[in-house]
Amino acid sequence: MRALGTLLVSLAFAAAGGLVLAGATDGFQAFTTETARRIDVRAHPRPLPAIVLESDRGADLALASYRGRWLLIDFIYTRCETYCSALGGEFARLQDLLAAPIAEGRIALLSISFDPEHDDPEALHAYRKRFGDRGAGWTAARPTDAATLETVRTSFGLKIVPDGLGGYVHNVALVLVDPEGRLVEIVASGDPQATAALLRARISS
Amino acid sequence: MSAPQAGTDGCSHEGMRNGAEPHSLMEHRALRRASLPLIACALLALPPLRPLLDATMTLQMLVQIPLLTTLGWRLAGAVPRGAGDAMGRWNADGISGLVLASMAALPWMLPRALDAAVDDSWVAAAKFVSVPLLIGLPLGISWPRMGFVVRGVFFMEFVATCFRLGWIYLASPGRLCSNYLLGDQQQLGRLLLLIGASVTLLLSARLLFGSFDLAGAAVDRSRHPDGEQPARSR
């Protein structure tokens, strides 16, 4: 009887544990926060926050002004010498690969800085130049006050951790926004060919 | 059959014979035994200890969670003997307790849960409650009931988990937790491998050179069958 009771209780515990684990991993799909974020965005597109940034030309740039175009956003800080350099190079490459739809005004690229203290319009402009900006379709911008920066962090699920050397480590990914201004997909960075193909598929669908 | 039962029944009879006072005394003692670990858990859940131990992945996994488990284990001392024996019917050889603890430990090995426990206070609350009460306490209650084989399974599972997690954390090229740095993750990986290896070496040494506690537990039981028998006979 003890063996049976123990078996039943153990099975109940194991089943409950399995359920909890399934719940905690979106059905055994997402074991990390980043994967969970990507799954969540794909399942539930979110509206872009209604914020106004300062562009690298020093002008006001409302995110809402991108309505009607597909928008690809990355998040950077210009002092970064690792990932953000790769991201900069990637955006320049995307300008080449997507030159036609960019010229037609169907796609735009936006780099948002999360280090507005250091990244004034000059620094942002220099950042674009440094990575070989092709001159069309790519803007860099910064939030100008703490509240806007906080909105950027929360609405895009940005995680920024000081690296202990004066810089930051952050989750690196490209955020895709549809013409209705909804955040619809989070794309892995590092493969501009694949990203360009994805965008072409999106605009032609 | 009656002789073995004397041991546990004696305990509860005593309470009845001497009226309510010893019973409340027992409750008082249980409360006192429980209060220290509970206060310690609360301290761990509050600043400054919580942010301190949440600061790195290594501290959260190798200091905070083990401390909470140990405190929960200590709570087992506050569980009245009678209650432990009554549960024994559903917890032969401590197996149910081990399964419960293992299941409760699983979510806290996910990078996602470690992240969420830092960002989301509900998840943090779940951690500070579930780790002591669903991992430590069941282990504390069940450990004395486990024989050589069940303890062996526990250690095997523990060592395997250390190696699996350590290997994943070391081999992963990117960060698995968005709150923590890659160096931290790799350090944790190395430490987990070290812990797994140390436990393996320690167990092997004891197996080889005798004075093995686990073997002792099994021997004890066969030498004094009365000790574990009452619950089994019911």
Coordinates of C-alpha atoms in Angstrom, one line a residue:
Chain A
M1 CA 0.0 0.0 0.0
R2 CA 2.9 2.3 0.8
A3 CA 4.5 1.6 -2.5
L4 CA 1.2 2.4 -4.3
G5 CA 0.6 5.6 -2.3
T6 CA 4.1 6.8 -3.0
L7 CA 3.9 5.9 -6.6
L8 CA 0.6 7.9 -7.0
V9 CA 1.9 10.9 -5.1
S10 CA 5.2 10.9 -7.0
L11 CA 3.4 10.7 -10.3
A12 CA 1.1 13.6 -9.3
F13 CA 4.2 15.6 -8.4
A14 CA 5.9 14.7 -11.6
A15 CA 2.8 15.7 -13.6
A16 CA 2.5 19.0 -11.8
G17 CA 6.2 19.7 -12.3
G18 CA 5.8 19.0 -16.0
L19 CA 2.9 21.4 -16.3
V20 CA 4.7 24.1 -14.4
L21 CA 7.7 23.6 -16.7
A22 CA 5.6 23.7 -19.8
G23 CA 4.0 26.9 -18.6
A24 CA 7.3 28.5 -17.7
T25 CA 8.8 27.7 -21.1
D26 CA 5.9 28.5 -23.5
G27 CA 5.4 24.8 -24.1
F28 CA 9.1 23.9 -24.0
Q29 CA 10.0 26.4 -26.6
A30 CA 11.5 29.3 -24.8
F31 CA 14.2 28.6 -22.2
T32 CA 15.7 32.1 -22.3
T33 CA 14.1 35.6 -21.9
E34 CA 15.2 36.6 -25.4
T35 CA 13.5 33.6 -27.1
A36 CA 10.4 34.3 -25.0
R37 CA 10.4 37.9 -26.2
R38 CA 10.6 36.8 -29.8
I39 CA 7.8 34.3 -29.5
D40 CA 5.7 36.8 -27.7
V41 CA 6.1 39.5 -30.3
R42 CA 5.3 37.2 -33.1
A43 CA 2.2 36.0 -31.4
H44 CA 1.0 39.4 -30.2
P45 CA 2.3 42.3 -32.3
R46 CA 2.5 45.4 -30.2
P47 CA 1.9 49.0 -31.2
L48 CA 5.0 51.3 -31.4
P49 CA 5.2 53.7 -28.5
A50 CA 4.2 57.3 -29.5
I51 CA 7.5 58.9 -28.8
V52 CA 9.5 61.6 -30.4
L53 CA 13.3 61.2 -30.8
E54 CA 16.0 63.6 -31.9
S55 CA 17.5 62.6 -35.2
D56 CA 21.2 62.8 -36.2
R57 CA 20.3 66.0 -38.0
G58 CA 19.1 67.5 -34.7
A59 CA 15.4 67.4 -35.9
D60 CA 12.4 66.0 -34.1
L61 CA 11.6 62.5 -35.3
A62 CA 8.3 61.0 -34.3
L63 CA 8.1 57.2 -34.6
A64 CA 4.6 57.7 -36.0
S65 CA 6.2 59.4 -39.0
Y66 CA 7.3 56.0 -40.2
R67 CA 3.7 54.8 -40.8
G68 CA 3.2 53.4 -44.3
R69 CA 6.8 52.0 -44.4
W70 CA 8.4 48.8 -43.1
L71 CA 10.8 49.9 -40.4
L72 CA 13.8 48.0 -39.2
I73 CA 15.2 49.2 -35.8
D74 CA 18.4 48.4 -34.0
F75 CA 19.6 49.7 -30.6
I76 CA 23.1 51.0 -30.2
Y77 CA 25.5 53.2 -28.3
T78 CA 28.2 54.8 -30.4
R79 CA 31.1 54.2 -28.0
C80 CA 30.4 50.5 -28.3
E81 CA 33.3 48.6 -30.0
T82 CA 31.8 45.2 -30.3
Y83 CA 28.2 44.4 -31.2
C84 CA 27.2 47.9 -32.3
S85 CA 30.0 48.0 -34.8
A86 CA 28.7 44.8 -36.3
L87 CA 25.2 46.3 -36.3
G88 CA 26.4 49.5 -38.0
G89 CA 28.1 47.5 -40.7
E90 CA 25.0 45.4 -41.1
F91 CA 22.7 48.4 -41.6
A92 CA 25.1 49.8 -44.3
R93 CA 25.0 46.4 -46.0
L94 CA 21.2 46.4 -45.8
Q95 CA 21.2 49.8 -47.5
D96 CA 22.9 48.1 -50.4
L97 CA 20.8 45.0 -50.5
L98 CA 17.5 46.9 -50.1
A99 CA 18.5 49.9 -52.2
A100 CA 15.4 49.7 -54.5
P101 CA 12.7 49.4 -51.8
I102 CA 14.4 52.1 -49.8
A103 CA 14.5 54.4 -52.8
E104 CA 10.7 53.7 -53.3
G105 CA 10.1 54.7 -49.7
R106 CA 8.9 51.3 -48.7
I107 CA 11.6 50.4 -46.1
A108 CA 13.5 52.5 -43.6
L109 CA 16.3 51.8 -41.2
L110 CA 16.5 53.4 -37.7
S111 CA 19.3 53.1 -35.1
I112 CA 18.1 54.2 -31.7
S113 CA 20.8 55.1 -29.1
F114 CA 20.2 54.1 -25.5
D115 CA 23.1 56.2 -24.3
P116 CA 21.7 59.7 -25.1
E117 CA 24.2 61.4 -22.7
H118 CA 27.1 60.6 -25.0
D119 CA 25.3 60.2 -28.3
D120 CA 24.4 63.7 -29.4
P121 CA 23.4 64.3 -33.1
E122 CA 27.1 64.8 -34.1
A123 CA 28.1 61.5 -32.5
L124 CA 25.2 59.7 -34.1
H125 CA 26.0 61.2 -37.5
A126 CA 29.6 60.2 -37.1
Y127 CA 28.5 56.7 -36.2
R128 CA 26.6 56.3 -39.5
K129 CA 29.5 57.8 -41.5
R130 CA 32.0 55.5 -39.7
F131 CA 30.2 52.4 -41.0
G132 CA 29.9 53.6 -44.5
D133 CA 26.3 55.0 -44.6
R134 CA 25.1 54.9 -48.2
G135 CA 23.2 58.1 -47.7
A136 CA 19.6 57.0 -48.0
G137 CA 17.1 55.4 -45.7
W138 CA 19.1 55.1 -42.5
T139 CA 18.6 57.5 -39.6
A140 CA 20.2 57.4 -36.2
A141 CA 18.3 59.0 -33.3
R142 CA 18.3 59.4 -29.5
P143 CA 15.7 59.9 -26.8
T144 CA 16.1 63.3 -25.3
D145 CA 14.7 62.7 -21.9
A146 CA 14.8 60.0 -19.3
A147 CA 11.1 59.2 -19.7
T148 CA 11.4 58.6 -23.4
L149 CA 14.5 56.4 -22.8
E150 CA 12.5 54.4 -20.3
T151 CA 9.7 54.0 -22.8
V152 CA 12.2 52.8 -25.4
R153 CA 13.5 50.2 -23.0
T154 CA 10.2 48.8 -21.9
S155 CA 8.3 48.9 -25.1
F156 CA 11.1 47.2 -27.1
G157 CA 12.1 44.8 -24.2
L158 CA 15.6 46.2 -24.2
K159 CA 18.0 44.8 -21.6
I160 CA 21.0 46.9 -20.9
V161 CA 23.6 45.7 -18.4
P162 CA 26.8 47.8 -17.6
D163 CA 29.8 45.7 -18.6
G164 CA 31.9 47.0 -15.8
L165 CA 34.3 48.7 -18.2
G166 CA 32.2 51.8 -18.8
G167 CA 30.3 50.3 -21.6
Y168 CA 27.1 48.2 -21.9
V169 CA 26.1 44.7 -22.8
H170 CA 22.6 44.6 -24.4
N171 CA 20.4 42.1 -26.1
V172 CA 21.2 42.5 -29.8
A173 CA 18.4 42.0 -32.3
L174 CA 16.6 43.9 -35.0
V175 CA 13.1 44.9 -34.5
L176 CA 10.7 44.9 -37.4
V177 CA 7.8 47.3 -37.5
D178 CA 5.0 46.9 -40.1
P179 CA 3.4 49.8 -42.0
E180 CA 0.6 50.0 -39.5
G181 CA 3.2 50.8 -36.8
R182 CA 3.1 47.5 -35.1
L183 CA 6.1 45.7 -33.8
V184 CA 5.7 42.3 -35.6
E185 CA 9.0 40.4 -35.4
I186 CA 12.3 40.3 -33.7
V187 CA 15.1 39.3 -36.1
A188 CA 18.5 37.9 -35.2
S189 CA 21.3 40.2 -36.3
G190 CA 24.4 39.1 -38.1
D191 CA 23.0 37.9 -41.4
P192 CA 22.1 40.8 -43.6
Q193 CA 21.3 38.5 -46.5
A194 CA 18.7 36.7 -44.6
T195 CA 17.3 39.9 -43.1
A196 CA 17.1 41.5 -46.6
A197 CA 15.3 38.4 -47.9
L198 CA 12.9 38.5 -45.0
L199 CA 12.1 42.2 -45.7
R200 CA 11.6 41.6 -49.4
A201 CA 9.2 38.8 -48.6
R202 CA 7.3 41.0 -46.2
I203 CA 6.9 43.9 -48.6
S204 CA 5.9 41.7 -51.5
S205 CA 3.3 39.8 -49.5
Chain B
M1 CA 3.8 -5.7 14.9
S2 CA 2.8 -4.0 18.1
A3 CA 6.4 -3.5 19.4
P4 CA 7.5 -1.4 16.4
Q5 CA 4.5 0.8 16.7
A6 CA 5.3 1.6 20.3
G7 CA 8.0 4.0 19.2
T8 CA 5.8 6.4 17.3
D9 CA 2.6 5.9 19.2
G10 CA 4.4 6.6 22.5
C11 CA 5.0 10.0 21.3
S12 CA 1.4 10.9 20.6
H13 CA 0.2 9.1 23.7
E14 CA 2.4 11.3 25.8
G15 CA 0.8 14.4 24.4
M16 CA -2.7 13.0 25.2
R17 CA -1.7 11.7 28.6
N18 CA -0.3 15.0 29.9
G19 CA -3.1 17.1 28.6
A20 CA -2.9 20.2 26.5
E21 CA 0.3 21.7 28.0
P22 CA 2.9 19.5 26.5
H23 CA 1.1 19.7 23.2
S24 CA 1.3 23.5 23.2
L25 CA 4.9 23.1 24.4
M26 CA 5.6 21.0 21.4
E27 CA 3.9 23.6 19.2
H28 CA 5.9 26.2 20.9
R29 CA 9.1 24.3 20.2
A30 CA 8.1 23.7 16.6
L31 CA 7.4 27.4 16.2
R32 CA 10.8 28.3 17.7
R33 CA 12.6 25.9 15.4
A34 CA 10.7 27.2 12.4
S35 CA 11.1 30.9 13.2
L36 CA 14.9 31.1 12.6
P37 CA 14.9 29.7 9.1
L38 CA 11.8 31.7 8.2
I39 CA 13.3 34.9 9.4
A40 CA 16.5 34.1 7.5
C41 CA 14.5 33.5 4.3
A42 CA 12.7 36.8 4.7
L43 CA 16.1 38.6 5.1
L44 CA 17.3 36.9 1.9
A45 CA 14.2 38.2 0.1
L46 CA 14.8 41.8 1.2
P47 CA 17.4 44.4 0.5
P48 CA 20.3 44.6 1.0
L49 CA 20.7 40.8 0.6
R50 CA 18.4 40.3 -2.3
P51 CA 20.0 42.8 -4.7
L52 CA 23.4 41.7 -3.5
L53 CA 22.8 38.0 -4.3
D54 CA 20.8 38.8 -7.5
A55 CA 23.8 40.8 -8.8
T56 CA 25.4 37.9 -10.6
M57 CA 24.2 34.7 -12.1
T58 CA 26.8 32.8 -10.0
L59 CA 25.7 34.3 -6.7
Q60 CA 22.0 33.7 -7.5
M61 CA 22.5 30.0 -8.5
L62 CA 25.3 29.0 -6.2
V63 CA 24.7 31.1 -3.0
Q64 CA 21.1 32.4 -2.9
I65 CA 19.2 29.3 -4.1
P66 CA 21.4 26.8 -2.1
L67 CA 21.0 29.0 1.1
L68 CA 17.2 29.1 0.6
T69 CA 17.2 25.3 0.1
T70 CA 19.3 24.8 3.3
L71 CA 16.9 27.0 5.3
G72 CA 13.9 25.0 4.0
W73 CA 15.7 21.8 5.0
R74 CA 16.2 23.2 8.5
L75 CA 12.4 23.8 8.7
A76 CA 12.0 20.0 8.6
G77 CA 13.1 20.1 12.2
A78 CA 9.9 21.9 13.1
V79 CA 7.6 19.3 11.5
P80 CA 6.2 17.2 14.4
R81 CA 7.4 13.6 14.3
G82 CA 3.8 12.3 14.0
A83 CA 3.1 14.4 10.9
G84 CA 6.3 13.1 9.3
D85 CA 5.3 9.5 10.0
A86 CA 1.8 10.0 8.8
M87 CA 3.2 11.4 5.5
G88 CA 5.5 8.4 5.4
R89 CA 2.6 6.4 4.0
W90 CA 2.8 8.4 0.8
N91 CA 6.5 8.9 1.0
A92 CA 8.1 5.5 1.1
D93 CA 11.9 5.8 1.3
G94 CA 11.5 9.5 0.9
I95 CA 10.8 9.0 -2.8
S96 CA 7.8 11.4 -3.1
G97 CA 9.8 14.1 -1.4
L98 CA 12.7 13.6 -3.7
V99 CA 10.4 13.8 -6.8
L100 CA 8.7 17.0 -5.4
A101 CA 12.1 18.6 -4.7
S102 CA 13.4 17.7 -8.2
M103 CA 10.3 19.0 -9.9
A104 CA 10.4 22.3 -7.9
A105 CA 14.1 22.7 -8.7
L106 CA 13.6 22.3 -12.5
P107 CA 12.2 25.8 -13.2
W108 CA 14.9 27.5 -11.2
M109 CA 17.5 26.0 -13.6
L110 CA 16.0 27.9 -16.6
P111 CA 18.0 31.0 -17.5
R112 CA 14.6 32.6 -18.2
A113 CA 13.5 32.0 -14.6
L114 CA 16.7 33.5 -13.2
D115 CA 16.1 36.5 -15.4
A116 CA 12.5 36.9 -14.4
A117 CA 13.3 36.5 -10.7
V118 CA 15.4 39.7 -11.0
D119 CA 12.8 41.7 -13.1
D120 CA 9.5 40.5 -11.9
S121 CA 8.6 40.7 -8.2
W122 CA 6.0 38.0 -8.5
V123 CA 8.5 35.5 -9.9
A124 CA 10.9 36.6 -7.1
A125 CA 8.2 35.9 -4.5
A126 CA 7.6 32.5 -6.1
K127 CA 11.3 31.8 -5.8
F128 CA 11.6 32.8 -2.2
V129 CA 8.6 30.7 -1.2
S130 CA 9.0 27.7 -3.5
V131 CA 12.8 27.0 -3.0
P132 CA 12.6 26.6 0.8
L133 CA 9.2 25.1 1.0
L134 CA 9.1 22.9 -2.1
I135 CA 12.8 21.9 -2.4
G136 CA 14.4 22.3 1.0
L137 CA 11.6 21.2 3.2
P138 CA 10.6 18.0 1.4
L139 CA 14.3 17.0 1.2
G140 CA 14.7 17.7 4.9
I141 CA 11.7 15.5 5.7
S142 CA 12.6 12.8 3.3
W143 CA 16.4 12.5 3.7
P144 CA 16.3 10.5 6.9
R145 CA 13.8 8.1 5.2
M146 CA 16.0 7.6 2.2
G147 CA 18.0 4.4 2.0
F148 CA 21.3 3.9 0.2
V149 CA 19.7 3.4 -3.3
V150 CA 17.4 6.5 -3.1
R151 CA 20.3 8.7 -1.8
G152 CA 22.4 7.3 -4.6
V153 CA 19.8 8.3 -7.1
F154 CA 19.7 11.8 -5.6
F155 CA 23.5 12.2 -5.8
M156 CA 23.5 10.8 -9.4
E157 CA 20.8 13.3 -10.4
F158 CA 22.7 16.1 -8.6
V159 CA 26.0 15.4 -10.2
A160 CA 24.5 14.9 -13.7
T161 CA 22.6 18.2 -13.3
C162 CA 25.8 20.1 -12.4
F163 CA 27.6 18.7 -15.4
R164 CA 24.7 19.3 -17.8
L165 CA 24.1 22.9 -16.7
G166 CA 27.8 23.7 -16.4
W167 CA 28.4 22.4 -19.9
I168 CA 25.5 24.4 -21.4
Y169 CA 26.7 27.6 -19.7
L170 CA 30.2 27.1 -20.8
A171 CA 29.5 26.0 -24.4
S172 CA 26.8 28.6 -25.1
P173 CA 28.4 31.2 -27.4
G174 CA 25.9 33.9 -26.3
R175 CA 24.3 35.1 -23.1
L176 CA 21.4 32.9 -21.9
C177 CA 20.3 35.5 -19.3
S178 CA 19.7 39.0 -20.5
N179 CA 20.4 40.4 -17.0
Y180 CA 23.9 38.9 -16.7
L181 CA 27.2 39.1 -18.5
L182 CA 28.7 36.3 -20.6
G183 CA 31.8 36.1 -18.3
D184 CA 29.5 35.5 -15.3
Q185 CA 27.7 32.7 -17.1
Q186 CA 31.0 31.0 -18.0
Q187 CA 32.3 31.4 -14.5
L188 CA 29.1 29.7 -13.2
G189 CA 29.6 27.0 -15.8
R190 CA 33.1 26.3 -14.6
L191 CA 32.0 26.3 -11.0
L192 CA 29.2 23.9 -11.7
L193 CA 31.6 21.5 -13.4
L194 CA 33.9 21.8 -10.4
I195 CA 31.1 21.1 -8.0
G196 CA 29.9 18.1 -10.0
A197 CA 33.5 16.7 -10.2
S198 CA 34.1 17.4 -6.5
V199 CA 31.0 15.6 -5.4
T200 CA 31.8 12.7 -7.7
L201 CA 35.4 12.4 -6.3
L202 CA 34.1 12.7 -2.7
L203 CA 31.5 10.0 -3.2
S204 CA 34.0 7.7 -4.9
A205 CA 36.5 8.2 -2.2
R206 CA 34.0 7.3 0.5
L207 CA 32.8 4.3 -1.5
L208 CA 36.4 3.1 -1.9
F209 CA 37.7 3.8 1.6
G210 CA 34.7 2.9 3.7
S211 CA 32.9 5.0 6.4
F212 CA 30.2 5.7 3.9
D213 CA 27.2 7.4 5.6
L214 CA 24.8 6.2 3.0
A215 CA 25.8 2.6 3.4
G216 CA 25.5 3.3 7.1
A217 CA 21.9 4.4 6.8
A218 CA 21.0 1.2 5.0
V219 CA 22.9 -0.9 7.6
D220 CA 21.2 0.9 10.5
R221 CA 17.9 0.1 9.2
S222 CA 18.6 -3.6 8.8
R223 CA 20.2 -3.7 12.2
H224 CA 17.3 -1.9 13.9
P225 CA 14.3 -2.8 11.8
D226 CA 12.0 -1.2 14.4
G227 CA 13.3 2.2 13.4
E228 CA 11.6 2.4 10.1
Q229 CA 9.1 -0.4 10.4
P230 CA 6.0 1.2 12.0
A231 CA 5.1 3.4 9.1
R232 CA 5.6 0.5 6.7
S233 CA 3.4 -1.9 8.7
R234 CA 0.4 0.4 8.4

